[in-house]
Tab-separated table of C-alpha atoms in Angstrom:
chain	number	residue	atom	x	y	z
A	179	UNK	CA	-25.195	5.529	-4.117
A	180	UNK	CA	-22.118	6.868	-5.771
A	181	UNK	CA	-21.326	10.522	-6.028
A	182	UNK	CA	-19.534	11.903	-9.120
A	183	UNK	CA	-17.693	14.196	-6.767
A	184	UNK	CA	-15.698	11.437	-5.117
A	185	UNK	CA	-12.364	12.654	-3.901
A	186	UNK	CA	-9.664	10.087	-4.567
A	187	UNK	CA	-7.650	11.553	-1.712
A	188	UNK	CA	-10.250	10.063	0.703
A	189	UNK	CA	-9.752	6.495	-0.545
A	190	UNK	CA	-7.946	4.045	1.728
A	191	UNK	CA	-4.680	2.728	0.434
A	192	UNK	CA	-4.192	-1.038	0.579
A	193	UNK	CA	-1.018	-0.463	2.630
A	194	UNK	CA	-3.163	1.439	5.138
A	195	UNK	CA	-5.524	-1.475	5.468
A	196	UNK	CA	-2.558	-3.778	6.019
A	197	UNK	CA	-1.148	-1.393	8.672
A	198	UNK	CA	-4.572	-1.224	10.418
A	199	UNK	CA	-4.898	-5.051	10.454
A	200	UNK	CA	-1.363	-5.519	11.785
A	201	UNK	CA	-1.435	-2.763	14.441
A	202	UNK	CA	-4.031	-0.033	14.814
A	203	UNK	CA	-1.485	2.214	16.630
A	204	UNK	CA	0.995	1.842	13.803
A	205	UNK	CA	-1.767	2.730	11.348
A	206	UNK	CA	-2.733	5.844	13.320
A	207	UNK	CA	0.896	6.999	13.578
A	208	UNK	CA	1.490	6.586	9.841
A	209	UNK	CA	-1.852	7.569	8.327
A	210	UNK	CA	-3.436	9.973	10.782
A	211	UNK	CA	-0.612	11.571	12.722
A	212	UNK	CA	1.769	11.189	9.773
A	213	UNK	CA	4.663	10.315	12.049
A	214	UNK	CA	7.279	7.931	10.757
A	215	UNK	CA	10.848	7.335	11.790
A	216	UNK	CA	13.228	5.200	9.776
A	217	UNK	CA	15.234	2.637	11.661
A	218	UNK	CA	17.462	-0.335	10.641
A	219	UNK	CA	14.475	-2.667	10.081
A	220	UNK	CA	12.512	-0.140	7.966
A	221	UNK	CA	15.562	0.629	5.847
A	222	UNK	CA	16.198	-3.095	5.348
A	223	UNK	CA	12.586	-3.633	4.440
A	224	UNK	CA	12.694	-0.764	1.984
A	225	UNK	CA	15.754	-2.358	0.342
A	226	UNK	CA	14.059	-5.765	0.165
A	227	UNK	CA	10.930	-4.264	-1.423
A	228	UNK	CA	12.678	-2.202	-4.135
A	229	UNK	CA	11.703	-4.693	-6.829
A	230	UNK	CA	8.317	-5.405	-5.366
A	231	UNK	CA	7.423	-1.704	-5.292
A	232	UNK	CA	7.998	-1.142	-8.983
A	233	UNK	CA	4.448	-1.483	-10.387
A	234	UNK	CA	5.459	-1.549	-14.049
A	235	UNK	CA	7.743	-4.572	-13.866
A	236	UNK	CA	6.146	-7.737	-15.286
A	237	UNK	CA	7.764	-11.134	-15.248
A	238	UNK	CA	6.844	-14.357	-16.941
A	239	UNK	CA	7.734	-17.491	-15.044
A	240	UNK	CA	6.781	-20.571	-17.044
A	241	UNK	CA	2.979	-20.181	-17.415
A	242	UNK	CA	2.597	-17.430	-14.787
A	243	UNK	CA	2.575	-13.728	-15.280
A	244	UNK	CA	3.831	-11.839	-12.220
A	245	UNK	CA	2.846	-8.194	-11.745
A	246	UNK	CA	3.692	-6.030	-8.774
A	247	UNK	CA	1.161	-3.322	-9.077
A	248	UNK	CA	-2.537	-3.371	-9.880
A	249	UNK	CA	-4.830	-0.393	-9.392
A	250	UNK	CA	-7.636	-1.230	-7.012
A	251	UNK	CA	-10.504	1.120	-6.348
A	252	UNK	CA	-13.978	1.049	-4.855
A	253	UNK	CA	-16.406	3.859	-4.407
A	254	UNK	CA	-18.534	1.836	-2.042
A	255	UNK	CA	-18.809	3.365	1.405
């Protein structure tokens, strides 16, 4: 059953699901304890993801359309 009073702040972010799958401790530090420290690897990763993290960029490569952002939402609990 879906409630019309769903609070979008309570939805899980796909990145959070990825963090949880990779390392539950990392997920807890980032998403529950909200502790994050930048280091050389996170800064390098941020630089490498600059293009990927721009959701409004669309590219056409031959017959393929490449998008980097797509809203995903489920109210299922």
